[in-house]
Amino acid sequence: GPEVWSQWAKLQGLEPSSPLGDNAIGTLQHAAEMGDPQAQFALGTCYEKGDQVPRDVAQAAQWYAKAADQGNMDGQYNLGSC
């Protein structure tokens, strides 16, 4: 969601106040697919909450697992709750 985007954008040196939309999700999706564990976690959160994408807990779990596999603690924690 907006807070997830803001946190991830700050880590990437992007403008955190950018409005969420197709471009933001596309940017997040691309970074996640390229292996960025923070983006994987953020995308998982979007899928879990249905924020800017259709709600899909299975898809959220997949992204959390990818983040967790790279040592992302938030991904590990959220994976346990899916």
PDB file of N, CA and C in Angstrom:
ATOM      1  N   GLY A   1       0.830  -1.178   0.000  1.00  0.00           N
ATOM      2  CA  GLY A   1       0.000   0.000   0.000  1.00  0.00           C
ATOM      3  C   GLY A   1       0.869   1.233   0.000  1.00  0.00           C
ATOM      4  N   PRO A   2       0.291   2.359   0.258  1.00  0.00           N
ATOM      5  CA  PRO A   2       1.072   3.601   0.254  1.00  0.00           C
ATOM      6  C   PRO A   2       2.259   3.554   1.209  1.00  0.00           C
ATOM      7  N   GLU A   3       2.078   2.974   2.404  1.00  0.00           N
ATOM      8  CA  GLU A   3       3.192   2.913   3.351  1.00  0.00           C
ATOM      9  C   GLU A   3       4.267   1.941   2.878  1.00  0.00           C
ATOM     10  N   VAL A   4       3.855   0.846   2.253  1.00  0.00           N
ATOM     11  CA  VAL A   4       4.819  -0.128   1.727  1.00  0.00           C
ATOM     12  C   VAL A   4       5.619   0.517   0.604  1.00  0.00           C
ATOM     13  N   TRP A   5       4.922   1.193  -0.303  1.00  0.00           N
ATOM     14  CA  TRP A   5       5.595   1.867  -1.417  1.00  0.00           C
ATOM     15  C   TRP A   5       6.569   2.909  -0.880  1.00  0.00           C
ATOM     16  N   SER A   6       6.138   3.700   0.091  1.00  0.00           N
ATOM     17  CA  SER A   6       6.968   4.760   0.652  1.00  0.00           C
ATOM     18  C   SER A   6       8.246   4.197   1.254  1.00  0.00           C
ATOM     19  N   GLN A   7       8.122   3.133   2.032  1.00  0.00           N
ATOM     20  CA  GLN A   7       9.294   2.521   2.658  1.00  0.00           C
ATOM     21  C   GLN A   7      10.241   1.975   1.607  1.00  0.00           C
ATOM     22  N   TRP A   8       9.695   1.261   0.622  1.00  0.00           N
ATOM     23  CA  TRP A   8      10.542   0.669  -0.413  1.00  0.00           C
ATOM     24  C   TRP A   8      11.185   1.753  -1.269  1.00  0.00           C
ATOM     25  N   ALA A   9      10.406   2.772  -1.624  1.00  0.00           N
ATOM     26  CA  ALA A   9      10.934   3.854  -2.462  1.00  0.00           C
ATOM     27  C   ALA A   9      12.097   4.561  -1.775  1.00  0.00           C
ATOM     28  N   LYS A  10      11.968   4.810  -0.479  1.00  0.00           N
ATOM     29  CA  LYS A  10      13.064   5.459   0.256  1.00  0.00           C
ATOM     30  C   LYS A  10      14.328   4.616   0.192  1.00  0.00           C
ATOM     31  N   LEU A  11      14.190   3.294   0.336  1.00  0.00           N
ATOM     32  CA  LEU A  11      15.350   2.404   0.268  1.00  0.00           C
ATOM     33  C   LEU A  11      16.018   2.455  -1.105  1.00  0.00           C
ATOM     34  N   GLN A  12      15.220   2.721  -2.134  1.00  0.00           N
ATOM     35  CA  GLN A  12      15.739   2.730  -3.503  1.00  0.00           C
ATOM     36  C   GLN A  12      16.184   4.117  -3.961  1.00  0.00           C
ATOM     37  N   GLY A  13      15.977   5.112  -3.100  1.00  0.00           N
ATOM     38  CA  GLY A  13      16.336   6.473  -3.481  1.00  0.00           C
ATOM     39  C   GLY A  13      15.319   7.103  -4.411  1.00  0.00           C
ATOM     40  N   LEU A  14      14.096   6.566  -4.417  1.00  0.00           N
ATOM     41  CA  LEU A  14      13.025   7.113  -5.245  1.00  0.00           C
ATOM     42  C   LEU A  14      12.187   8.080  -4.426  1.00  0.00           C
ATOM     43  N   GLU A  15      11.339   8.820  -5.082  1.00  0.00           N
ATOM     44  CA  GLU A  15      10.463   9.774  -4.414  1.00  0.00           C
ATOM     45  C   GLU A  15       9.326   9.026  -3.731  1.00  0.00           C
ATOM     46  N   PRO A  16       9.329   8.979  -2.386  1.00  0.00           N
ATOM     47  CA  PRO A  16       8.298   8.197  -1.678  1.00  0.00           C
ATOM     48  C   PRO A  16       6.905   8.786  -1.778  1.00  0.00           C
ATOM     49  N   SER A  17       6.791  10.055  -2.166  1.00  0.00           N
ATOM     50  CA  SER A  17       5.462  10.660  -2.250  1.00  0.00           C
ATOM     51  C   SER A  17       4.805  10.427  -3.603  1.00  0.00           C
ATOM     52  N   SER A  18       5.477   9.701  -4.497  1.00  0.00           N
ATOM     53  CA  SER A  18       4.888   9.400  -5.794  1.00  0.00           C
ATOM     54  C   SER A  18       3.577   8.657  -5.600  1.00  0.00           C
ATOM     55  N   PRO A  19       2.560   9.021  -6.358  1.00  0.00           N
ATOM     56  CA  PRO A  19       1.283   8.322  -6.192  1.00  0.00           C
ATOM     57  C   PRO A  19       1.388   6.867  -6.627  1.00  0.00           C
ATOM     58  N   LEU A  20       0.702   6.023  -5.903  1.00  0.00           N
ATOM     59  CA  LEU A  20       0.661   4.620  -6.304  1.00  0.00           C
ATOM     60  C   LEU A  20      -0.200   4.484  -7.540  1.00  0.00           C
ATOM     61  N   GLY A  21       0.120   3.583  -8.355  1.00  0.00           N
ATOM     62  CA  GLY A  21      -0.636   3.341  -9.575  1.00  0.00           C
ATOM     63  C   GLY A  21       0.039   2.235 -10.344  1.00  0.00           C
ATOM     64  N   ASP A  22      -0.360   2.069 -11.586  1.00  0.00           N
ATOM     65  CA  ASP A  22       0.201   0.999 -12.408  1.00  0.00           C
ATOM     66  C   ASP A  22       1.719   1.086 -12.495  1.00  0.00           C
ATOM     67  N   ASN A  23       2.256   2.298 -12.626  1.00  0.00           N
ATOM     68  CA  ASN A  23       3.699   2.451 -12.757  1.00  0.00           C
ATOM     69  C   ASN A  23       4.418   2.031 -11.475  1.00  0.00           C
ATOM     70  N   ALA A  24       3.864   2.404 -10.325  1.00  0.00           N
ATOM     71  CA  ALA A  24       4.498   2.036  -9.057  1.00  0.00           C
ATOM     72  C   ALA A  24       4.494   0.521  -8.876  1.00  0.00           C
ATOM     73  N   ILE A  25       3.362  -0.098  -9.127  1.00  0.00           N
ATOM     74  CA  ILE A  25       3.283  -1.559  -9.000  1.00  0.00           C
ATOM     75  C   ILE A  25       4.194  -2.212 -10.024  1.00  0.00           C
ATOM     76  N   GLY A  26       4.251  -1.668 -11.210  1.00  0.00           N
ATOM     77  CA  GLY A  26       5.147  -2.204 -12.233  1.00  0.00           C
ATOM     78  C   GLY A  26       6.604  -2.115 -11.816  1.00  0.00           C
ATOM     79  N   THR A  27       6.966  -0.987 -11.210  1.00  0.00           N
ATOM     80  CA  THR A  27       8.330  -0.800 -10.712  1.00  0.00           C
ATOM     81  C   THR A  27       8.639  -1.806  -9.617  1.00  0.00           C
ATOM     82  N   LEU A  28       7.689  -1.970  -8.714  1.00  0.00           N
ATOM     83  CA  LEU A  28       7.846  -2.927  -7.614  1.00  0.00           C
ATOM     84  C   LEU A  28       7.944  -4.356  -8.145  1.00  0.00           C
ATOM     85  N   GLN A  29       7.069  -4.700  -9.082  1.00  0.00           N
ATOM     86  CA  GLN A  29       7.055  -6.042  -9.679  1.00  0.00           C
ATOM     87  C   GLN A  29       8.397  -6.327 -10.360  1.00  0.00           C
ATOM     88  N   HIS A  30       8.884  -5.359 -11.109  1.00  0.00           N
ATOM     89  CA  HIS A  30      10.155  -5.548 -11.819  1.00  0.00           C
ATOM     90  C   HIS A  30      11.302  -5.780 -10.832  1.00  0.00           C
ATOM     91  N   ALA A  31      11.365  -4.952  -9.800  1.00  0.00           N
ATOM     92  CA  ALA A  31      12.426  -5.106  -8.806  1.00  0.00           C
ATOM     93  C   ALA A  31      12.314  -6.454  -8.094  1.00  0.00           C
ATOM     94  N   ALA A  32      11.085  -6.863  -7.791  1.00  0.00           N
ATOM     95  CA  ALA A  32      10.875  -8.161  -7.132  1.00  0.00           C
ATOM     96  C   ALA A  32      11.330  -9.300  -8.031  1.00  0.00           C
ATOM     97  N   GLU A  33      10.989  -9.214  -9.302  1.00  0.00           N
ATOM     98  CA  GLU A  33      11.388 -10.260 -10.250  1.00  0.00           C
ATOM     99  C   GLU A  33      12.902 -10.297 -10.446  1.00  0.00           C
ATOM    100  N   MET A  34      13.561  -9.143 -10.244  1.00  0.00           N
ATOM    101  CA  MET A  34      15.018  -9.081 -10.376  1.00  0.00           C
ATOM    102  C   MET A  34      15.726  -9.548  -9.103  1.00  0.00           C
ATOM    103  N   GLY A  35      14.937  -9.911  -8.071  1.00  0.00           N
ATOM    104  CA  GLY A  35      15.523 -10.496  -6.882  1.00  0.00           C
ATOM    105  C   GLY A  35      15.680  -9.580  -5.684  1.00  0.00           C
ATOM    106  N   ASP A  36      15.103  -8.389  -5.720  1.00  0.00           N
ATOM    107  CA  ASP A  36      15.202  -7.454  -4.599  1.00  0.00           C
ATOM    108  C   ASP A  36      14.306  -7.947  -3.461  1.00  0.00           C
ATOM    109  N   PRO A  37      14.888  -8.379  -2.320  1.00  0.00           N
ATOM    110  CA  PRO A  37      14.066  -8.944  -1.253  1.00  0.00           C
ATOM    111  C   PRO A  37      13.101  -7.946  -0.620  1.00  0.00           C
ATOM    112  N   GLN A  38      13.473  -6.667  -0.555  1.00  0.00           N
ATOM    113  CA  GLN A  38      12.553  -5.674  -0.022  1.00  0.00           C
ATOM    114  C   GLN A  38      11.361  -5.491  -0.952  1.00  0.00           C
ATOM    115  N   ALA A  39      11.608  -5.510  -2.253  1.00  0.00           N
ATOM    116  CA  ALA A  39      10.517  -5.397  -3.222  1.00  0.00           C
ATOM    117  C   ALA A  39       9.641  -6.644  -3.177  1.00  0.00           C
ATOM    118  N   GLN A  40      10.250  -7.804  -3.000  1.00  0.00           N
ATOM    119  CA  GLN A  40       9.480  -9.046  -2.896  1.00  0.00           C
ATOM    120  C   GLN A  40       8.552  -8.994  -1.688  1.00  0.00           C
ATOM    121  N   PHE A  41       9.076  -8.511  -0.562  1.00  0.00           N
ATOM    122  CA  PHE A  41       8.252  -8.371   0.633  1.00  0.00           C
ATOM    123  C   PHE A  41       7.130  -7.363   0.392  1.00  0.00           C
ATOM    124  N   ALA A  42       7.474  -6.221  -0.182  1.00  0.00           N
ATOM    125  CA  ALA A  42       6.475  -5.176  -0.423  1.00  0.00           C
ATOM    126  C   ALA A  42       5.381  -5.664  -1.367  1.00  0.00           C
ATOM    127  N   LEU A  43       5.774  -6.374  -2.410  1.00  0.00           N
ATOM    128  CA  LEU A  43       4.793  -6.900  -3.348  1.00  0.00           C
ATOM    129  C   LEU A  43       3.911  -7.956  -2.679  1.00  0.00           C
ATOM    130  N   GLY A  44       4.517  -8.787  -1.845  1.00  0.00           N
ATOM    131  CA  GLY A  44       3.737  -9.757  -1.082  1.00  0.00           C
ATOM    132  C   GLY A  44       2.696  -9.069  -0.220  1.00  0.00           C
ATOM    133  N   THR A  45       3.077  -7.971   0.407  1.00  0.00           N
ATOM    134  CA  THR A  45       2.149  -7.214   1.242  1.00  0.00           C
ATOM    135  C   THR A  45       1.000  -6.661   0.401  1.00  0.00           C
ATOM    136  N   CYS A  46       1.316  -6.149  -0.773  1.00  0.00           N
ATOM    137  CA  CYS A  46       0.259  -5.639  -1.662  1.00  0.00           C
ATOM    138  C   CYS A  46      -0.723  -6.747  -2.017  1.00  0.00           C
ATOM    139  N   TYR A  47      -0.213  -7.930  -2.349  1.00  0.00           N
ATOM    140  CA  TYR A  47      -1.097  -9.052  -2.680  1.00  0.00           C
ATOM    141  C   TYR A  47      -1.894  -9.519  -1.472  1.00  0.00           C
ATOM    142  N   GLU A  48      -1.267  -9.546  -0.301  1.00  0.00           N
ATOM    143  CA  GLU A  48      -1.982  -9.994   0.891  1.00  0.00           C
ATOM    144  C   GLU A  48      -3.140  -9.060   1.234  1.00  0.00           C
ATOM    145  N   LYS A  49      -2.918  -7.765   1.071  1.00  0.00           N
ATOM    146  CA  LYS A  49      -3.938  -6.778   1.422  1.00  0.00           C
ATOM    147  C   LYS A  49      -4.869  -6.432   0.263  1.00  0.00           C
ATOM    148  N   GLY A  50      -4.516  -6.860  -0.949  1.00  0.00           N
ATOM    149  CA  GLY A  50      -5.317  -6.475  -2.112  1.00  0.00           C
ATOM    150  C   GLY A  50      -5.162  -5.001  -2.417  1.00  0.00           C
ATOM    151  N   ASP A  51      -3.976  -4.482  -2.188  1.00  0.00           N
ATOM    152  CA  ASP A  51      -3.700  -3.059  -2.369  1.00  0.00           C
ATOM    153  C   ASP A  51      -3.037  -2.829  -3.722  1.00  0.00           C
ATOM    154  N   GLN A  52      -3.753  -2.219  -4.628  1.00  0.00           N
ATOM    155  CA  GLN A  52      -3.295  -1.914  -5.987  1.00  0.00           C
ATOM    156  C   GLN A  52      -3.207  -3.143  -6.894  1.00  0.00           C
ATOM    157  N   VAL A  53      -3.462  -4.316  -6.350  1.00  0.00           N
ATOM    158  CA  VAL A  53      -3.519  -5.574  -7.108  1.00  0.00           C
ATOM    159  C   VAL A  53      -4.675  -6.387  -6.527  1.00  0.00           C
ATOM    160  N   PRO A  54      -5.202  -7.349  -7.283  1.00  0.00           N
ATOM    161  CA  PRO A  54      -6.242  -8.209  -6.702  1.00  0.00           C
ATOM    162  C   PRO A  54      -5.689  -8.981  -5.502  1.00  0.00           C
ATOM    163  N   ARG A  55      -6.491  -9.100  -4.452  1.00  0.00           N
ATOM    164  CA  ARG A  55      -6.047  -9.839  -3.257  1.00  0.00           C
ATOM    165  C   ARG A  55      -5.813 -11.302  -3.633  1.00  0.00           C
ATOM    166  N   ASP A  56      -4.639 -11.804  -3.275  1.00  0.00           N
ATOM    167  CA  ASP A  56      -4.261 -13.170  -3.621  1.00  0.00           C
ATOM    168  C   ASP A  56      -3.257 -13.661  -2.579  1.00  0.00           C
ATOM    169  N   VAL A  57      -3.758 -14.361  -1.573  1.00  0.00           N
ATOM    170  CA  VAL A  57      -2.911 -14.797  -0.464  1.00  0.00           C
ATOM    171  C   VAL A  57      -1.845 -15.785  -0.943  1.00  0.00           C
ATOM    172  N   ALA A  58      -2.177 -16.630  -1.900  1.00  0.00           N
ATOM    173  CA  ALA A  58      -1.188 -17.583  -2.427  1.00  0.00           C
ATOM    174  C   ALA A  58      -0.039 -16.837  -3.100  1.00  0.00           C
ATOM    175  N   GLN A  59      -0.367 -15.814  -3.870  1.00  0.00           N
ATOM    176  CA  GLN A  59       0.663 -15.002  -4.529  1.00  0.00           C
ATOM    177  C   GLN A  59       1.490 -14.255  -3.480  1.00  0.00           C
ATOM    178  N   ALA A  60       0.824 -13.756  -2.441  1.00  0.00           N
ATOM    179  CA  ALA A  60       1.533 -13.076  -1.351  1.00  0.00           C
ATOM    180  C   ALA A  60       2.539 -14.028  -0.717  1.00  0.00           C
ATOM    181  N   ALA A  61       2.108 -15.249  -0.441  1.00  0.00           N
ATOM    182  CA  ALA A  61       2.988 -16.233   0.189  1.00  0.00           C
ATOM    183  C   ALA A  61       4.199 -16.533  -0.692  1.00  0.00           C
ATOM    184  N   GLN A  62       3.997 -16.587  -1.997  1.00  0.00           N
ATOM    185  CA  GLN A  62       5.120 -16.845  -2.906  1.00  0.00           C
ATOM    186  C   GLN A  62       6.157 -15.721  -2.823  1.00  0.00           C
ATOM    187  N   TRP A  63       5.682 -14.469  -2.798  1.00  0.00           N
ATOM    188  CA  TRP A  63       6.619 -13.346  -2.721  1.00  0.00           C
ATOM    189  C   TRP A  63       7.280 -13.269  -1.354  1.00  0.00           C
ATOM    190  N   TYR A  64       6.515 -13.551  -0.290  1.00  0.00           N
ATOM    191  CA  TYR A  64       7.109 -13.584   1.050  1.00  0.00           C
ATOM    192  C   TYR A  64       8.184 -14.665   1.125  1.00  0.00           C
ATOM    193  N   ALA A  65       7.925 -15.823   0.520  1.00  0.00           N
ATOM    194  CA  ALA A  65       8.895 -16.926   0.540  1.00  0.00           C
ATOM    195  C   ALA A  65      10.176 -16.531  -0.180  1.00  0.00           C
ATOM    196  N   LYS A  66      10.047 -15.836  -1.313  1.00  0.00           N
ATOM    197  CA  LYS A  66      11.240 -15.403  -2.049  1.00  0.00           C
ATOM    198  C   LYS A  66      12.054 -14.433  -1.202  1.00  0.00           C
ATOM    199  N   ALA A  67      11.351 -13.506  -0.533  1.00  0.00           N
ATOM    200  CA  ALA A  67      12.044 -12.551   0.330  1.00  0.00           C
ATOM    201  C   ALA A  67      12.683 -13.273   1.516  1.00  0.00           C
ATOM    202  N   ALA A  68      11.933 -14.187   2.118  1.00  0.00           N
ATOM    203  CA  ALA A  68      12.429 -14.937   3.278  1.00  0.00           C
ATOM    204  C   ALA A  68      13.665 -15.757   2.914  1.00  0.00           C
ATOM    205  N   ASP A  69      13.660 -16.343   1.724  1.00  0.00           N
ATOM    206  CA  ASP A  69      14.800 -17.150   1.275  1.00  0.00           C
ATOM    207  C   ASP A  69      16.084 -16.327   1.193  1.00  0.00           C
ATOM    208  N   GLN A  70      15.932 -15.016   1.087  1.00  0.00           N
ATOM    209  CA  GLN A  70      17.099 -14.130   1.022  1.00  0.00           C
ATOM    210  C   GLN A  70      17.380 -13.466   2.368  1.00  0.00           C
ATOM    211  N   GLY A  71      16.722 -13.964   3.413  1.00  0.00           N
ATOM    212  CA  GLY A  71      17.003 -13.462   4.755  1.00  0.00           C
ATOM    213  C   GLY A  71      16.156 -12.283   5.191  1.00  0.00           C
ATOM    214  N   ASN A  72      15.142 -11.922   4.420  1.00  0.00           N
ATOM    215  CA  ASN A  72      14.275 -10.815   4.805  1.00  0.00           C
ATOM    216  C   ASN A  72      13.394 -11.246   5.974  1.00  0.00           C
ATOM    217  N   MET A  73      13.635 -10.650   7.136  1.00  0.00           N
ATOM    218  CA  MET A  73      12.927 -11.046   8.360  1.00  0.00           C
ATOM    219  C   MET A  73      11.433 -10.772   8.285  1.00  0.00           C
ATOM    220  N   ASP A  74      11.049  -9.653   7.661  1.00  0.00           N
ATOM    221  CA  ASP A  74       9.631  -9.352   7.522  1.00  0.00           C
ATOM    222  C   ASP A  74       8.943 -10.391   6.639  1.00  0.00           C
ATOM    223  N   GLY A  75       9.640 -10.818   5.589  1.00  0.00           N
ATOM    224  CA  GLY A  75       9.103 -11.857   4.729  1.00  0.00           C
ATOM    225  C   GLY A  75       8.925 -13.164   5.472  1.00  0.00           C
ATOM    226  N   GLN A  76       9.901 -13.503   6.320  1.00  0.00           N
ATOM    227  CA  GLN A  76       9.816 -14.718   7.122  1.00  0.00           C
ATOM    228  C   GLN A  76       8.630 -14.647   8.070  1.00  0.00           C
ATOM    229  N   TYR A  77       8.460 -13.502   8.724  1.00  0.00           N
ATOM    230  CA  TYR A  77       7.364 -13.341   9.677  1.00  0.00           C
ATOM    231  C   TYR A  77       6.009 -13.424   8.965  1.00  0.00           C
ATOM    232  N   ASN A  78       5.854 -12.675   7.863  1.00  0.00           N
ATOM    233  CA  ASN A  78       4.575 -12.659   7.163  1.00  0.00           C
ATOM    234  C   ASN A  78       4.279 -13.990   6.496  1.00  0.00           C
ATOM    235  N   LEU A  79       5.299 -14.706   6.057  1.00  0.00           N
ATOM    236  CA  LEU A  79       5.089 -16.020   5.460  1.00  0.00           C
ATOM    237  C   LEU A  79       4.425 -16.946   6.482  1.00  0.00           C
ATOM    238  N   GLY A  80       4.829 -16.823   7.727  1.00  0.00           N
ATOM    239  CA  GLY A  80       4.241 -17.634   8.784  1.00  0.00           C
ATOM    240  C   GLY A  80       2.790 -17.329   9.058  1.00  0.00           C
ATOM    241  N   SER A  81       2.327 -16.152   8.620  1.00  0.00           N
ATOM    242  CA  SER A  81       0.934 -15.769   8.880  1.00  0.00           C
ATOM    243  C   SER A  81       0.023 -16.013   7.693  1.00  0.00           C
ATOM    244  N   CYS A  82       0.576 -16.465   6.571  1.00  0.00           N
ATOM    245  CA  CYS A  82      -0.270 -16.709   5.378  1.00  0.00           C
ATOM    246  C   CYS A  82      -0.944 -18.065   5.456  1.00  0.00           C
TER     247      CYS A  82
END
